[in-house]
Amino acid sequence: MIIGVLGVGHLATSMLAGFLRSGLDPAAVILSPRGKAASLAARHGFQLAVDNRDLVERSDVVILSVRPSHAPDAVQGLPWREGQVVVSVCAGVPLSRLDVAPARAVRAMPFTASEIASSPTVYFPDIEQARAVLDRLGPSIALASETDFEVATVSAAVYGWAQDLIRNTADWSSARGLDPAIARRLAAMTFVAAGRLIAEKSEPMDQMLEELVTPGGITERGLQVLSARGVPAAWEEACAAVLDKLTRPG
């Protein structure tokens, strides 16, 4: 399978690092000749296309990773063919705006954690070639509808918010004397631990939290402050705002 990458920006660069980490032969990857493509090709041995038409003609799976506003025009008029798959990682661009027939289009939302093969990547629809590519970046999660995909894509924003919470926690700790390297590692691994426990256990999350929160304890006290400051409601409002941005026409 030859993978073409149309649009080599920050997210695509993370995905390329994940492909290399997974053991993919760099010669099986073709990059469109703009942005970081030339330097990445020279450094890692990726192929470099002459232009986007050349990339499409030589690829079995094409990852579309341009700015969302540019996505419909980027795929227009290219020599798409039967059996080819286009994986769009352009947030907020519905399948109906990707004119790639007779190729089949898939929407996916990998995180930059792709570079360490740890991205939980949602995608729709479930097409085998797309799954084979996305599985190299971490656990792929097939969804039942494009509506589900839009809701799940909000997690891509939450991923950034979680990093901001980790940064703030580490900064708070180091400002009070904790070694900055230890503060960073501890804050990061705390979020990893919380996520893994929820992911790997089947108990209801409300039950798990109830068992964790000791009456009169430190977790309860912090949650009381956050609730009084309106943090849970603000978090829900932020999620709703992102979903609105993803689904609003234009």
CSV table of C-alpha atoms in Angstrom, one decimal:
chain,number,residue,atom,x,y,z
A,1,MET,CA,0.0,0.0,0.0
A,2,ILE,CA,1.3,3.4,-1.0
A,3,ILE,CA,0.2,6.3,1.3
A,4,GLY,CA,0.1,9.8,-0.1
A,5,VAL,CA,0.0,12.8,2.2
A,6,LEU,CA,-1.6,15.9,0.6
A,7,GLY,CA,-0.7,18.8,2.9
A,8,VAL,CA,2.3,18.4,5.2
A,9,GLY,CA,1.7,20.7,8.2
A,10,HIS,CA,1.9,20.1,11.9
A,11,LEU,CA,-0.6,17.3,12.2
A,12,ALA,CA,0.7,15.4,9.1
A,13,THR,CA,4.2,15.7,10.5
A,14,SER,CA,3.1,14.0,13.7
A,15,MET,CA,1.4,11.3,11.7
A,16,LEU,CA,4.5,10.7,9.6
A,17,ALA,CA,6.5,10.3,12.8
A,18,GLY,CA,4.0,7.7,13.9
A,19,PHE,CA,4.3,5.8,10.6
A,20,LEU,CA,8.0,5.7,11.0
A,21,ARG,CA,7.7,4.5,14.7
A,22,SER,CA,5.3,1.8,13.5
A,23,GLY,CA,8.0,0.4,11.2
A,24,LEU,CA,6.4,1.6,7.9
A,25,ASP,CA,8.9,1.8,5.1
A,26,PRO,CA,9.3,5.5,4.3
A,27,ALA,CA,9.6,4.6,0.6
A,28,ALA,CA,5.9,3.7,0.9
A,29,VAL,CA,4.9,7.3,1.6
A,30,ILE,CA,4.6,10.1,-0.9
A,31,LEU,CA,4.4,13.7,0.2
A,32,SER,CA,2.9,16.7,-1.7
A,33,PRO,CA,5.7,19.1,-2.6
A,34,ARG,CA,4.9,22.0,-0.2
A,35,GLY,CA,5.5,23.0,3.4
A,36,LYS,CA,7.8,20.8,5.3
A,37,ALA,CA,7.7,18.0,2.7
A,38,ALA,CA,11.1,18.5,1.0
A,39,SER,CA,13.0,18.6,4.3
A,40,LEU,CA,11.1,15.6,5.7
A,41,ALA,CA,11.7,13.6,2.5
A,42,ALA,CA,15.4,14.3,2.5
A,43,ARG,CA,15.7,13.4,6.2
A,44,HIS,CA,13.6,10.3,6.3
A,45,GLY,CA,13.5,8.9,2.8
A,46,PHE,CA,9.9,9.7,1.9
A,47,GLN,CA,9.1,10.1,-1.8
A,48,LEU,CA,8.3,13.6,-3.0
A,49,ALA,CA,5.5,14.1,-5.6
A,50,VAL,CA,5.9,16.4,-8.5
A,51,ASP,CA,2.5,17.9,-7.8
A,52,ASN,CA,-0.9,16.8,-6.3
A,53,ARG,CA,-1.9,15.1,-9.5
A,54,ASP,CA,1.2,13.0,-9.4
A,55,LEU,CA,0.6,12.1,-5.7
A,56,VAL,CA,-2.9,10.9,-6.4
A,57,GLU,CA,-1.9,8.9,-9.4
A,58,ARG,CA,0.7,7.0,-7.4
A,59,SER,CA,-1.1,6.5,-4.1
A,60,ASP,CA,-3.6,3.8,-2.8
A,61,VAL,CA,-4.6,5.8,0.3
A,62,VAL,CA,-4.4,9.6,0.3
A,63,ILE,CA,-4.4,11.5,3.6
A,64,LEU,CA,-5.9,14.9,3.1
A,65,SER,CA,-4.3,17.2,5.7
A,66,VAL,CA,-4.8,20.8,4.5
A,67,ARG,CA,-6.6,23.7,6.2
A,68,PRO,CA,-10.3,22.8,6.4
A,69,SER,CA,-11.3,25.9,4.3
A,70,HIS,CA,-9.0,24.6,1.5
A,71,ALA,CA,-10.1,21.0,1.6
A,72,PRO,CA,-12.9,21.0,-1.1
A,73,ASP,CA,-10.7,22.9,-3.6
A,74,ALA,CA,-7.6,20.7,-2.8
A,75,VAL,CA,-9.4,17.6,-4.0
A,76,GLN,CA,-11.2,19.1,-6.9
A,77,GLY,CA,-10.3,17.8,-10.4
A,78,LEU,CA,-7.7,15.3,-9.3
A,79,PRO,CA,-7.5,11.8,-11.0
A,80,TRP,CA,-9.3,9.8,-8.3
A,81,ARG,CA,-9.9,6.2,-9.2
A,82,GLU,CA,-11.9,3.1,-8.1
A,83,GLY,CA,-10.5,1.3,-5.1
A,84,GLN,CA,-8.7,4.4,-3.8
A,85,VAL,CA,-9.4,5.7,-0.3
A,86,VAL,CA,-9.1,9.4,0.8
A,87,VAL,CA,-8.7,9.9,4.6
A,88,SER,CA,-9.5,13.5,5.4
A,89,VAL,CA,-8.2,14.8,8.8
A,90,CYS,CA,-9.7,18.2,8.1
A,91,ALA,CA,-11.9,19.1,11.0
A,92,GLY,CA,-15.4,20.3,10.2
A,93,VAL,CA,-15.4,19.3,6.5
A,94,PRO,CA,-18.3,16.9,5.8
A,95,LEU,CA,-18.0,14.0,3.4
A,96,SER,CA,-20.4,15.7,1.0
A,97,ARG,CA,-17.9,18.5,0.4
A,98,LEU,CA,-15.1,16.1,-0.7
A,99,ASP,CA,-15.6,15.4,-4.4
A,100,VAL,CA,-13.3,12.4,-4.8
A,101,ALA,CA,-15.5,9.9,-6.6
A,102,PRO,CA,-15.0,7.1,-7.7
A,103,ALA,CA,-12.6,6.9,-4.7
A,104,ARG,CA,-14.1,6.5,-1.3
A,105,ALA,CA,-13.7,9.2,1.4
A,106,VAL,CA,-13.2,8.6,5.1
A,107,ARG,CA,-13.1,11.2,7.9
A,108,ALA,CA,-10.6,10.8,10.7
A,109,MET,CA,-9.4,12.8,13.7
A,110,PRO,CA,-6.0,11.8,14.9
A,111,PHE,CA,-4.2,13.7,17.7
A,112,THR,CA,-0.6,14.9,17.6
A,113,ALA,CA,0.1,11.9,20.0
A,114,SER,CA,0.2,10.1,16.7
A,115,GLU,CA,3.9,10.7,16.7
A,116,ILE,CA,4.3,8.3,19.7
A,117,ALA,CA,1.6,5.9,18.4
A,118,SER,CA,-0.8,6.9,21.2
A,119,SER,CA,-3.6,8.7,19.3
A,120,PRO,CA,-7.1,7.4,19.9
A,121,THR,CA,-8.3,8.2,16.3
A,122,VAL,CA,-12.0,8.2,15.6
A,123,TYR,CA,-13.0,7.7,11.9
A,124,PHE,CA,-16.1,7.2,9.7
A,125,PRO,CA,-17.0,5.1,7.7
A,126,ASP,CA,-15.1,1.9,8.6
A,127,ILE,CA,-13.1,1.1,5.5
A,128,GLU,CA,-10.4,-1.5,5.8
A,129,GLN,CA,-7.6,0.4,4.1
A,130,ALA,CA,-8.2,3.5,6.3
A,131,ARG,CA,-8.2,1.3,9.4
A,132,ALA,CA,-4.9,-0.3,8.4
A,133,VAL,CA,-3.3,3.2,8.1
A,134,LEU,CA,-4.8,4.7,11.3
A,135,ASP,CA,-4.0,1.7,13.4
A,136,ARG,CA,-0.3,2.6,13.0
A,137,LEU,CA,-1.0,5.8,15.0
A,138,GLY,CA,-2.6,4.3,18.1
A,139,PRO,CA,-6.0,2.7,18.8
A,140,SER,CA,-8.5,3.5,16.0
A,141,ILE,CA,-12.2,3.8,16.9
A,142,ALA,CA,-14.8,3.3,14.1
A,143,LEU,CA,-18.0,5.2,14.4
A,144,ALA,CA,-21.5,4.5,13.1
A,145,SER,CA,-22.4,7.8,11.5
A,146,GLU,CA,-21.0,11.2,10.5
A,147,THR,CA,-23.1,12.8,13.3
A,148,ASP,CA,-21.3,10.6,15.8
A,149,PHE,CA,-18.0,11.6,14.2
A,150,GLU,CA,-18.7,15.3,14.7
A,151,VAL,CA,-19.5,14.7,18.4
A,152,ALA,CA,-16.4,12.6,18.9
A,153,THR,CA,-14.2,15.2,17.2
A,154,VAL,CA,-14.8,17.5,20.2
A,155,SER,CA,-12.3,15.2,22.0
A,156,ALA,CA,-9.6,16.7,19.7
A,157,ALA,CA,-10.2,20.0,21.4
A,158,VAL,CA,-10.4,18.4,24.9
A,159,TYR,CA,-7.0,16.9,24.1
A,160,GLY,CA,-5.6,20.4,23.9
A,161,TRP,CA,-7.5,21.5,27.0
A,162,ALA,CA,-6.1,18.5,28.9
A,163,GLN,CA,-2.6,19.6,27.9
A,164,ASP,CA,-3.3,23.1,29.2
A,165,LEU,CA,-4.5,21.6,32.6
A,166,ILE,CA,-1.3,19.6,32.8
A,167,ARG,CA,0.8,22.7,32.1
A,168,ASN,CA,-1.1,24.7,34.7
A,169,THR,CA,-0.8,22.0,37.3
A,170,ALA,CA,2.9,21.6,36.7
A,171,ASP,CA,3.5,25.4,36.8
A,172,TRP,CA,1.5,25.7,40.0
A,173,SER,CA,3.6,22.9,41.6
A,174,SER,CA,7.0,24.2,40.4
A,175,ALA,CA,6.1,27.8,41.6
A,176,ARG,CA,5.8,26.3,45.1
A,177,GLY,CA,9.2,24.7,45.0
A,178,LEU,CA,8.7,21.3,43.3
A,179,ASP,CA,11.4,20.5,40.7
A,180,PRO,CA,10.0,21.6,37.3
A,181,ALA,CA,10.9,18.3,35.6
A,182,ILE,CA,9.3,16.3,38.4
A,183,ALA,CA,6.2,18.6,38.4
A,184,ARG,CA,5.8,18.1,34.6
A,185,ARG,CA,6.2,14.4,34.7
A,186,LEU,CA,3.9,14.0,37.7
A,187,ALA,CA,1.1,16.1,36.2
A,188,ALA,CA,1.3,14.3,32.9
A,189,MET,CA,1.4,10.8,34.4
A,190,THR,CA,-1.5,11.7,36.7
A,191,PHE,CA,-3.7,12.4,33.7
A,192,VAL,CA,-2.4,9.2,32.0
A,193,ALA,CA,-3.3,7.2,35.1
A,194,ALA,CA,-6.8,8.6,35.4
A,195,GLY,CA,-7.5,7.9,31.7
A,196,ARG,CA,-6.1,4.4,31.7
A,197,LEU,CA,-8.1,3.4,34.8
A,198,ILE,CA,-11.4,4.6,33.2
A,199,ALA,CA,-10.5,3.1,29.8
A,200,GLU,CA,-9.6,-0.3,31.3
A,201,LYS,CA,-12.4,-0.8,33.8
A,202,SER,CA,-16.0,-1.4,33.1
A,203,GLU,CA,-17.6,0.1,36.2
A,204,PRO,CA,-19.8,3.3,35.6
A,205,MET,CA,-17.7,6.4,35.8
A,206,ASP,CA,-20.0,7.9,38.5
A,207,GLN,CA,-19.4,4.9,40.7
A,208,MET,CA,-15.7,5.0,40.2
A,209,LEU,CA,-15.6,8.7,41.2
A,210,GLU,CA,-17.9,8.1,44.2
A,211,GLU,CA,-15.5,5.4,45.5
A,212,LEU,CA,-12.5,7.7,44.9
A,213,VAL,CA,-13.9,10.8,46.7
A,214,THR,CA,-13.6,10.3,50.4
A,215,PRO,CA,-16.0,12.5,52.4
A,216,GLY,CA,-14.1,15.4,53.8
A,217,GLY,CA,-11.0,14.5,51.8
A,218,ILE,CA,-8.8,16.5,49.4
A,219,THR,CA,-10.5,15.3,46.2
A,220,GLU,CA,-13.9,16.4,47.5
A,221,ARG,CA,-12.6,19.8,48.6
A,222,GLY,CA,-11.1,20.5,45.2
A,223,LEU,CA,-14.3,19.4,43.4
A,224,GLN,CA,-16.3,21.7,45.7
A,225,VAL,CA,-14.2,24.7,44.7
A,226,LEU,CA,-14.4,23.8,41.0
A,227,SER,CA,-18.2,23.4,41.2
A,228,ALA,CA,-18.7,26.7,43.1
A,229,ARG,CA,-16.7,28.4,40.3
A,230,GLY,CA,-18.9,27.0,37.6
A,231,VAL,CA,-16.2,24.9,36.0
A,232,PRO,CA,-18.4,21.8,35.1
A,233,ALA,CA,-20.9,24.1,33.4
A,234,ALA,CA,-18.2,26.1,31.6
A,235,TRP,CA,-16.6,22.8,30.4
A,236,GLU,CA,-20.0,21.7,28.9
A,237,GLU,CA,-20.4,25.1,27.3
A,238,ALA,CA,-16.9,24.8,25.7
A,239,CYS,CA,-17.7,21.4,24.3
A,240,ALA,CA,-21.0,22.7,22.9
A,241,ALA,CA,-19.2,25.7,21.3
A,242,VAL,CA,-16.7,23.4,19.6
A,243,LEU,CA,-19.4,21.1,18.2
A,244,ASP,CA,-21.3,24.2,16.9
A,245,LYS,CA,-18.1,25.3,15.2
A,246,LEU,CA,-17.6,21.9,13.6
A,247,THR,CA,-21.2,21.6,12.3
A,248,ARG,CA,-22.1,25.2,11.4
A,249,PRO,CA,-22.4,25.5,7.6
A,250,GLY,CA,-19.6,27.5,6.0
